[in-house]
Amino acid sequence: MKNSFSPDTEGNSYRHRHHRWLWLAGLLVLWELIRRISGVNPLLMPPLGDILMELVHGIFKGMLVRRWLLSMALVCGGLAAGTVLAMILVVISSTGRGASSFLSLISSLMHPLPGLALLPLVILWFGTGTPAVLFIIIHAVLWPIFVNLESGVRSLAPAWTGYARILKLGRWETFIRISLPGSFPHLISGIRTGWARSWRAFIAAEMVFGAVGILGGLGWQLFESRVMMDTPALYSALLVVMLTGMAMEEIILARWENRVRRKWGEPGDTGMAAE
Amino acid sequence: MSNRSVYPGPAALEMKDITRRWPGGEPVFSNLYLSIPRGSICCLLGPSGCGKSTLLRCAASLDTMETGETLVSGEAVSTPSPERQLILQDDRQLFPWLNISENILFPVRRSTAGSAEGLLEMVGLADSGSLYPSQLSGGMKQRAVLARSLAAEPEILLLDEPFGALDSEIRKRLHRVLLDIHRKRKLTILLVTHDVNEALILADTIIYMDSSGKLSQPEVNPLGDERNMENPQFFQATMKMRKRYGLLIG
Amino acid sequence: MKLIKKLVICIIISPLMIFFFTSCTEDKRTVTLAEQYGLAYAPVSAARLKGWFKEEVPETEFKWQTAGNAATVRESILAGKLDGGFMGIPPYLIGKDRGMKWTAAAAVARAELGLVTVQPGVDTLGDIPENMRIALPQPGSIQHILLAMAADRELGDAGIFDNRLITLSHPDGLTALMAGTEVKAHFTSPPYLQKELMIPGARLILDGNEAFGGEFTFIIAVFSDDFIKSHPEELAGVRRAIQRGADWLNENPDEAAAFLADYYRMEESELSRIFHSAALSYGGDILGMEDFQDFMLKRGYLKNGLQDEELILP
């Protein structure tokens, strides 16, 4: 029997999404209205047309696509590395009370620390290139994922951990076969937070730090258009940054989380089969 | 005792002089002795909270004991092992990220597609292998858990009120499944329950644990081989047992 | 429809937002200036700390903001929150070219700028290998343009280093150079130039005047055209105060060093040495505007050429 979902929820979320596009269009219209009525300096608020032209130009002729790809590659790479690192830390933390309390101290010290605050130290340790920016990204993702994953591992069903003992699974095998998949919903929430943090950290790092590699990413695009006073390009890059952040968060990660939760039967477990 | 399913040699499970305390220091039970012959079904009957679940966890070596030892086929054991499979009443024993076939083959290192099908059929879930636990009813889940423990090829099944949360029709069907498995697999079973009827239907021997954690002498099932509710002596046997242990209805 | 209702509310609110965007410093008795932190801005800081702005323009309140770089100054002037600020000639020209209504009105400082390297075997621009990174403040900064001018003159390709640049603030560039990262060269200004030349093995391979091909003003004072038009008296006073600060620094380097040591968190002796040296000199006329513009036009950083009268307030 298939797990069916109430069509009501689907209809709501559809309408909800529909509304968003309307709002977005409304915001753009409002932008243009305010600009025209107030006669504000176009260097402050360029015409919508200029921004969109710049966006199209950037995509087809400029370096926007390559910079976007570079940004995504770095952030996703950092996200993957941070996830693996968080998993290793969780396994280490499961080895005993000492390790666990030490790591929890480190994570509560590091979690609230913005990566940019570490910038002078990062330059000392990693220089200024890709490794430094990767460090900033990994710092941004590691702690939220670690904290989430660990609370996931702590809240595993006792029957699962007991079963691991009965089957005499080793530490790694228990982690890979039970703890990790068993705390997957927590892991995904961690990755969602990590994504939001790393995307922001990357853009900010590039704006303070300079381009990554020769090309630079979207943060560099923002910085460059700012210092060169290319306001339409600045807004078009901002638009790309916002839309990418939103798309990744709402379209990819949220759907992934929903799919897992649905499989686990967590929200609307309506598909109970009869004996 | 019915000798249909009892084999010679040392007891499948023997617990000697075992004591287990609450965190406060009060004993849950102390200096108990328990022996279950190979191939028999033993029901541990008792009121809730008497410590019979704790005894079962000790039998699985999941809980440590203050004194005493657990012997499996005459050899002392102190850590859990796949030969002693524990099944609980818990609704969350299966892994929600795996489908039923994958859940059942979880204890098996190298799985073959055929082995899952055989086990699914044995517990009556032949068509449900590709479903996920969230799509199953409570009875189906317990069938799957049973199949999963069989995949580990255990010698002993330790069951803690496995059918407690199910309604009586489903319960009856699962009793038949369990007895069927017992016959085919020549297993030793220790089952904890507070239900006299269930004990009379399943057990070769019945042991009563009172609320202070003391065990009665093992009692051979008075129904012999005719262990079902259609047996005219069933009602009488139930009443007798209830009376003896003070488990009156109402 | 609810949506339309909300939209109407937004439209009603929008004039308020416009007010926020365009609100100028209406009060005629207030002048708002942005100060930056660095030895080149010393005439401004000294005149402010000595109270000379108030002496030159009595009955006027001065509000001071701190800006990180020229882009911040430009954005604040554009938003009407600022009457003037201080910056290098190239960022000023870029803003003017894109339509900023502002004009240069005074020279603040000339300075010895330079490209420092710690890479052995690199003695001229031509020796810089492909994989070596050069740190400087930002694209379009005076350091960037000077490097391009030198590359154009010496190597015949102004953009040859564009792929090897890395944007770092002066202190971060100093750290990177000292830490032995892949950054092996840094185009910087006093006092970082002096500090970097003390790193073992560090040497100057290009100085600013050499790159430019003559003398030029490093930092200029720029005011919004609105302010210039509507507050001529205040403008004149501000210009006098800056020149007064500059003259005082040029004539009394020891006294100035004692006075400013705390402000710059430097040793008095070190500051005095810099004030005495040719590394910095203050005030005077704005030099090099035309040459910067010509080069930047040629290289495509600017699109419209402007006359000197439009660029520098007489």
CSV table of N, CA, C and O in Angstrom, one decimal, chain B residues 88-136:
chain,number,residue,atom,x,y,z
B,88,LEU,N,11.0,-6.8,21.6
B,88,LEU,CA,10.3,-5.9,22.6
B,88,LEU,C,8.9,-5.6,22.0
B,88,LEU,O,8.5,-5.9,20.9
B,89,GLN,N,8.2,-4.9,22.9
B,89,GLN,CA,6.8,-4.4,22.5
B,89,GLN,C,7.0,-3.2,21.7
B,89,GLN,O,6.1,-2.7,21.0
B,90,ASP,N,8.1,-2.5,21.8
B,90,ASP,CA,8.4,-1.2,21.2
B,90,ASP,C,8.0,-1.1,19.8
B,90,ASP,O,8.3,-2.0,19.0
B,91,ASP,N,7.4,0.0,19.5
B,91,ASP,CA,6.9,0.3,18.1
B,91,ASP,C,8.1,0.7,17.2
B,91,ASP,O,8.0,0.7,16.0
B,92,ARG,N,9.2,1.1,17.8
B,92,ARG,CA,10.4,1.5,17.0
B,92,ARG,C,11.5,0.6,17.0
B,92,ARG,O,12.6,1.0,17.4
B,93,GLN,N,11.3,-0.7,16.7
B,93,GLN,CA,12.4,-1.6,16.6
B,93,GLN,C,13.0,-1.7,15.2
B,93,GLN,O,14.2,-1.9,15.1
B,94,LEU,N,12.2,-1.6,14.2
B,94,LEU,CA,12.7,-1.6,12.8
B,94,LEU,C,13.3,-0.3,12.5
B,94,LEU,O,13.1,0.7,13.1
B,95,PHE,N,14.2,-0.3,11.5
B,95,PHE,CA,14.9,0.9,11.1
B,95,PHE,C,14.0,1.6,10.0
B,95,PHE,O,13.8,1.0,8.9
B,96,PRO,N,13.6,2.8,10.3
B,96,PRO,CA,12.6,3.4,9.3
B,96,PRO,C,13.3,3.8,8.0
B,96,PRO,O,12.5,4.1,7.0
B,97,TRP,N,14.6,3.8,7.9
B,97,TRP,CA,15.2,4.2,6.6
B,97,TRP,C,15.4,3.0,5.7
B,97,TRP,O,15.8,3.1,4.5
B,98,LEU,N,15.1,1.8,6.2
B,98,LEU,CA,15.2,0.6,5.3
B,98,LEU,C,13.8,0.0,5.1
B,98,LEU,O,12.9,0.1,5.9
B,99,ASN,N,13.7,-0.6,3.9
B,99,ASN,CA,12.4,-1.3,3.7
B,99,ASN,C,12.4,-2.6,4.4
B,99,ASN,O,13.4,-3.0,5.1
B,100,ILE,N,11.3,-3.3,4.4
B,100,ILE,CA,11.1,-4.5,5.2
B,100,ILE,C,12.1,-5.6,4.9
B,100,ILE,O,12.8,-6.1,5.8
B,101,SER,N,12.4,-5.8,3.6
B,101,SER,CA,13.4,-6.8,3.2
B,101,SER,C,14.7,-6.4,3.8
B,101,SER,O,15.5,-7.3,4.3
B,102,GLU,N,15.1,-5.2,3.6
B,102,GLU,CA,16.4,-4.7,4.1
B,102,GLU,C,16.5,-4.8,5.6
B,102,GLU,O,17.5,-5.2,6.1
B,103,ASN,N,15.4,-4.5,6.3
B,103,ASN,CA,15.4,-4.6,7.7
B,103,ASN,C,15.6,-6.0,8.2
B,103,ASN,O,16.4,-6.3,9.1
B,104,ILE,N,14.9,-6.9,7.4
B,104,ILE,CA,15.0,-8.4,7.8
B,104,ILE,C,16.4,-8.9,7.6
B,104,ILE,O,16.9,-9.7,8.4
B,105,LEU,N,17.1,-8.4,6.5
B,105,LEU,CA,18.4,-8.9,6.2
B,105,LEU,C,19.5,-8.1,7.0
B,105,LEU,O,20.7,-8.4,6.8
B,106,PHE,N,19.1,-7.2,7.8
B,106,PHE,CA,20.1,-6.4,8.5
B,106,PHE,C,21.1,-7.2,9.3
B,106,PHE,O,22.3,-6.9,9.2
B,107,PRO,N,20.7,-8.3,10.0
B,107,PRO,CA,21.8,-9.0,10.7
B,107,PRO,C,22.6,-9.9,9.8
B,107,PRO,O,23.7,-10.4,10.3
B,108,VAL,N,22.3,-10.0,8.5
B,108,VAL,CA,23.0,-10.9,7.6
B,108,VAL,C,24.1,-10.1,6.9
B,108,VAL,O,23.8,-9.1,6.4
B,109,ARG,N,25.3,-10.6,7.0
B,109,ARG,CA,26.4,-9.9,6.4
B,109,ARG,C,26.2,-9.9,4.8
B,109,ARG,O,26.2,-8.9,4.2
B,110,ARG,N,26.2,-11.1,4.3
B,110,ARG,CA,26.0,-11.1,2.8
B,110,ARG,C,24.6,-11.7,2.5
B,110,ARG,O,24.3,-12.8,2.7
B,111,SER,N,23.8,-10.8,2.0
B,111,SER,CA,22.4,-11.1,1.8
B,111,SER,C,22.2,-11.8,0.4
B,111,SER,O,22.8,-11.4,-0.5
B,112,THR,N,21.3,-12.7,0.4
B,112,THR,CA,20.8,-13.2,-0.9
B,112,THR,C,19.4,-12.9,-0.9
B,112,THR,O,18.7,-12.9,0.1
B,113,ALA,N,18.9,-12.6,-2.1
B,113,ALA,CA,17.5,-12.1,-2.3
B,113,ALA,C,16.5,-13.2,-1.8
B,113,ALA,O,15.5,-12.9,-1.2
B,114,GLY,N,16.9,-14.5,-2.0
B,114,GLY,CA,16.0,-15.6,-1.6
B,114,GLY,C,15.8,-15.6,-0.1
B,114,GLY,O,14.7,-15.9,0.3
B,115,SER,N,16.8,-15.4,0.7
B,115,SER,CA,16.6,-15.6,2.1
B,115,SER,C,15.6,-14.6,2.7
B,115,SER,O,14.9,-15.0,3.6
B,116,ALA,N,15.5,-13.4,2.2
B,116,ALA,CA,14.5,-12.5,2.7
B,116,ALA,C,13.1,-13.0,2.4
B,116,ALA,O,12.2,-13.0,3.2
B,117,GLU,N,12.9,-13.5,1.1
B,117,GLU,CA,11.6,-14.0,0.7
B,117,GLU,C,11.1,-15.2,1.6
B,117,GLU,O,10.0,-15.2,2.0
B,118,GLY,N,12.0,-16.1,1.9
B,118,GLY,CA,11.7,-17.2,2.8
B,118,GLY,C,11.2,-16.8,4.1
B,118,GLY,O,10.2,-17.2,4.6
B,119,LEU,N,12.0,-15.8,4.7
B,119,LEU,CA,11.6,-15.3,6.0
B,119,LEU,C,10.3,-14.5,6.0
B,119,LEU,O,9.4,-14.7,6.9
B,120,LEU,N,10.1,-13.7,4.9
B,120,LEU,CA,8.9,-12.9,4.8
B,120,LEU,C,7.7,-13.9,4.8
B,120,LEU,O,6.6,-13.7,5.4
B,121,GLU,N,7.9,-15.0,4.0
B,121,GLU,CA,6.8,-15.9,3.9
B,121,GLU,C,6.5,-16.6,5.2
B,121,GLU,O,5.3,-16.8,5.6
B,122,MET,N,7.5,-16.9,5.9
B,122,MET,CA,7.4,-17.6,7.2
B,122,MET,C,6.6,-16.8,8.2
B,122,MET,O,5.8,-17.3,9.0
B,123,VAL,N,6.7,-15.5,8.2
B,123,VAL,CA,6.0,-14.7,9.1
B,123,VAL,C,4.7,-14.1,8.5
B,123,VAL,O,4.0,-13.3,9.1
B,124,GLY,N,4.4,-14.4,7.2
B,124,GLY,CA,3.2,-14.0,6.6
B,124,GLY,C,3.3,-12.5,6.1
B,124,GLY,O,2.3,-11.8,6.1
B,125,LEU,N,4.4,-12.1,5.6
B,125,LEU,CA,4.6,-10.8,5.0
B,125,LEU,C,5.1,-10.9,3.6
B,125,LEU,O,5.8,-10.0,3.1
B,126,ALA,N,4.7,-11.9,2.9
B,126,ALA,CA,5.3,-12.2,1.6
B,126,ALA,C,5.2,-11.1,0.6
B,126,ALA,O,6.2,-10.9,-0.2
B,127,ASP,N,4.2,-10.2,0.6
B,127,ASP,CA,4.1,-9.2,-0.4
B,127,ASP,C,4.5,-7.8,0.1
B,127,ASP,O,4.4,-6.8,-0.5
B,128,SER,N,5.1,-7.8,1.3
B,128,SER,CA,5.3,-6.5,2.0
B,128,SER,C,6.8,-6.1,2.0
B,128,SER,O,7.2,-5.1,2.6
B,129,GLY,N,7.6,-6.9,1.3
B,129,GLY,CA,9.1,-6.7,1.5
B,129,GLY,C,9.6,-5.3,1.0
B,129,GLY,O,10.5,-4.8,1.6
B,130,SER,N,8.8,-4.6,0.1
B,130,SER,CA,9.3,-3.4,-0.4
B,130,SER,C,8.7,-2.2,0.4
B,130,SER,O,9.0,-1.0,0.0
B,131,LEU,N,7.8,-2.5,1.3
B,131,LEU,CA,7.2,-1.3,2.1
B,131,LEU,C,8.2,-0.9,3.2
B,131,LEU,O,9.2,-1.6,3.5
B,132,TYR,N,8.0,0.4,3.7
B,132,TYR,CA,8.8,0.9,4.7
B,132,TYR,C,8.0,0.7,6.1
B,132,TYR,O,6.8,0.7,6.1
B,133,PRO,N,8.7,0.7,7.2
B,133,PRO,CA,8.1,0.4,8.5
B,133,PRO,C,6.9,1.4,8.7
B,133,PRO,O,5.9,1.0,9.3
B,134,SER,N,7.0,2.7,8.3
B,134,SER,CA,6.0,3.6,8.6
B,134,SER,C,4.7,3.3,7.9
B,134,SER,O,3.6,3.8,8.2
B,135,GLN,N,4.8,2.4,6.9
B,135,GLN,CA,3.6,2.0,6.2
B,135,GLN,C,2.9,0.7,6.8
B,135,GLN,O,1.9,0.2,6.2
B,136,LEU,N,3.5,0.2,7.8
B,136,LEU,CA,3.0,-1.1,8.4
B,136,LEU,C,2.2,-0.9,9.7
B,136,LEU,O,2.4,0.1,10.4
